[in-house]
């Protein structure tokens, strides 16, 4: 006789990028690729930038609302990080390097660009502390590069998980990313190596 093996699993989202997400077998309301974020998120809410200090010293970049990133030719890339996640820590250095590369290439000369990089930081410690670490990691990952992240990404202390809850998919596999177009429509939504 062959033994009978019964496998029981819980149908949950885990690290899948399925949208709408499935949590214990039931779809959960979420923004998916193709959705305009106004339908779910408050695009008028103002978020305070905690890092980089160059952004904070520029009054126009010290805070933002997602509506600020709407307009012809604009693209916004948002990263969702938890401070204790090793995969996120590794990717955040790459994200900071790429963000600064784009900023250097497409800067309009007034400190603005149509390609914006933001990171939602949460999970312990201060936003400033972790953003500093991410920028140092970028320099270590690219030791021969003349690109040093000092202007971007704009970092937000997402203590209340508002950006995460509005833009990302439960159960919030991370690191994860959302790319918005000029209409604030989600063009891409994906999870990095899940932590």
XYZ file of C-alpha atoms in Angstrom:
195
model
C 0.000 0.000 0.000
C 1.162 3.488 -0.784
C 0.898 6.045 1.971
C -1.574 8.799 1.423
C -0.122 12.226 1.927
C -2.538 15.002 2.655
C -1.222 18.442 1.931
C -3.077 21.338 3.439
C -2.194 24.889 2.568
C -3.611 28.288 3.242
C -4.457 30.187 0.088
C -2.726 33.466 0.849
C -0.798 36.035 -1.123
C 2.656 35.462 0.370
C 5.275 36.942 -1.931
C 3.104 36.732 -5.044
C 2.409 39.862 -7.041
C -1.136 38.791 -7.954
C -3.462 41.756 -8.041
C -5.983 42.040 -6.560
C -4.274 40.130 -3.796
C -5.749 37.014 -2.294
C -5.681 36.802 1.480
C -6.914 33.502 2.877
C -8.775 32.829 -0.359
C -10.539 36.186 -0.596
C -9.588 39.112 -2.846
C -8.465 42.227 -0.989
C -9.154 45.697 -2.331
C -5.943 47.131 -3.796
C -4.576 49.271 -6.575
C -3.385 47.156 -9.500
C -1.528 47.837 -12.730
C -3.670 50.102 -14.895
C -5.406 51.815 -11.952
C -5.110 55.554 -11.360
C -4.123 56.041 -7.724
C -6.760 58.755 -7.094
C -9.337 55.960 -6.956
C -7.847 54.613 -3.713
C -5.172 56.963 -2.350
C -5.346 60.567 -1.175
C -3.160 62.301 -3.780
C -3.527 65.637 -1.939
C -2.010 64.411 1.342
C 1.335 66.060 2.041
C 4.313 63.888 3.027
C 7.405 65.324 4.697
C 10.777 64.372 3.228
C 13.253 63.276 5.915
C 16.201 62.725 3.579
C 18.279 63.801 1.681
C 19.210 67.008 3.424
C 19.714 68.718 0.049
C 16.023 68.152 -0.670
C 14.966 69.402 2.750
C 16.975 72.596 2.303
C 15.164 73.195 -1.002
C 11.748 74.377 0.121
C 9.965 72.916 -2.926
C 11.325 69.427 -2.150
C 10.924 69.407 1.641
C 7.487 67.878 1.200
C 5.307 66.555 -1.582
C 1.856 65.280 -2.431
C 1.425 62.642 -5.109
C -0.559 65.155 -7.183
C 2.765 67.039 -7.605
C 3.997 64.175 -9.787
C 1.113 64.388 -12.247
C 1.853 66.083 -15.570
C 3.138 65.564 -19.098
C 6.248 63.400 -19.242
C 6.456 62.723 -15.497
C 7.349 59.294 -14.119
C 7.437 58.384 -10.431
C 9.120 55.311 -8.961
C 8.219 54.432 -5.371
C 10.086 51.864 -3.277
C 8.633 50.143 -0.208
C 11.347 49.201 2.344
C 11.469 47.782 5.847
C 14.629 48.698 7.719
C 15.335 45.196 9.002
C 15.079 43.443 5.638
C 18.458 42.409 4.214
C 17.104 42.134 0.665
C 15.650 45.629 0.952
C 18.857 46.992 2.371
C 20.821 45.594 -0.556
C 18.320 46.818 -3.131
C 17.933 50.243 -1.544
C 21.583 51.038 -2.260
C 21.064 50.130 -5.910
C 17.825 52.162 -5.948
C 19.640 55.215 -4.519
C 22.421 54.883 -7.111
C 20.004 54.533 -10.035
C 17.880 57.421 -8.727
C 20.911 59.709 -8.531
C 22.069 58.631 -12.013
C 18.677 59.619 -13.460
C 18.644 62.835 -11.441
C 22.090 63.796 -12.750
C 21.083 63.011 -16.335
C 17.631 64.613 -16.388
C 17.969 67.458 -13.855
C 16.443 70.628 -15.283
C 19.059 72.758 -13.528
C 16.700 73.937 -10.802
C 16.860 70.761 -8.728
C 13.797 69.265 -10.379
C 13.306 66.431 -12.819
C 10.380 64.699 -14.481
C 11.585 61.331 -13.164
C 11.034 61.157 -9.424
C 12.288 58.507 -7.004
C 10.676 58.106 -3.577
C 11.180 55.572 -0.820
C 8.783 54.705 1.967
C 10.825 53.712 5.025
C 9.420 51.958 8.069
C 10.284 49.277 10.600
C 12.432 50.829 13.323
C 15.119 53.443 13.741
C 14.728 56.878 12.244
C 14.078 57.628 8.609
C 17.180 59.834 8.480
C 19.369 57.113 9.993
C 18.265 54.452 7.511
C 18.323 56.755 4.487
C 21.934 57.635 5.393
C 22.761 53.919 5.543
C 21.114 53.310 2.165
C 23.141 56.082 0.582
C 26.361 54.757 2.126
C 25.487 51.297 0.792
C 25.097 52.786 -2.690
C 28.613 54.214 -2.519
C 29.982 50.844 -1.357
C 28.138 48.922 -4.087
C 29.564 51.218 -6.782
C 33.048 52.127 -5.466
C 34.377 53.178 -8.879
C 31.399 55.353 -9.759
C 31.440 59.119 -9.636
C 27.708 59.011 -8.885
C 27.102 59.599 -5.190
C 23.478 59.704 -4.019
C 22.996 63.125 -2.421
C 19.859 64.550 -4.081
C 17.566 61.534 -4.322
C 15.664 59.367 -3.576
C 13.242 61.417 -1.513
C 12.762 59.424 1.679
C 9.578 59.443 3.749
C 9.133 58.095 7.255
C 6.051 55.946 6.616
C 5.405 55.193 10.305
C 1.653 54.934 9.805
C 2.097 52.786 6.683
C -0.016 55.160 4.578
C 2.074 54.965 1.403
C 2.480 51.230 1.843
C -1.236 50.667 2.423
C -2.336 52.930 -0.429
C 0.042 51.815 -3.186
C 1.335 48.351 -2.390
C -0.303 44.950 -2.225
C -1.106 42.986 0.948
C 0.537 41.213 2.657
C 3.179 43.713 1.556
C 6.024 41.533 0.314
C 9.138 43.648 0.257
C 11.128 45.232 -1.090
C 8.482 46.211 -3.602
C 8.083 48.903 -6.220
C 5.387 50.893 -8.012
C 5.936 52.944 -11.160
C 3.427 55.716 -11.916
C 3.007 57.496 -15.226
C 2.108 61.140 -15.866
C -1.557 60.493 -15.005
C -0.599 58.738 -11.739
C -1.657 55.458 -13.324
C 0.158 52.379 -12.039
C 2.179 51.090 -14.978
C 4.230 48.495 -13.129
C 4.000 46.953 -9.690
C 6.448 44.305 -8.569
C 8.131 42.684 -5.585
C 11.884 42.335 -5.310
C 13.475 39.338 -3.642
C 10.865 38.796 -0.952
C 11.988 39.379 2.633
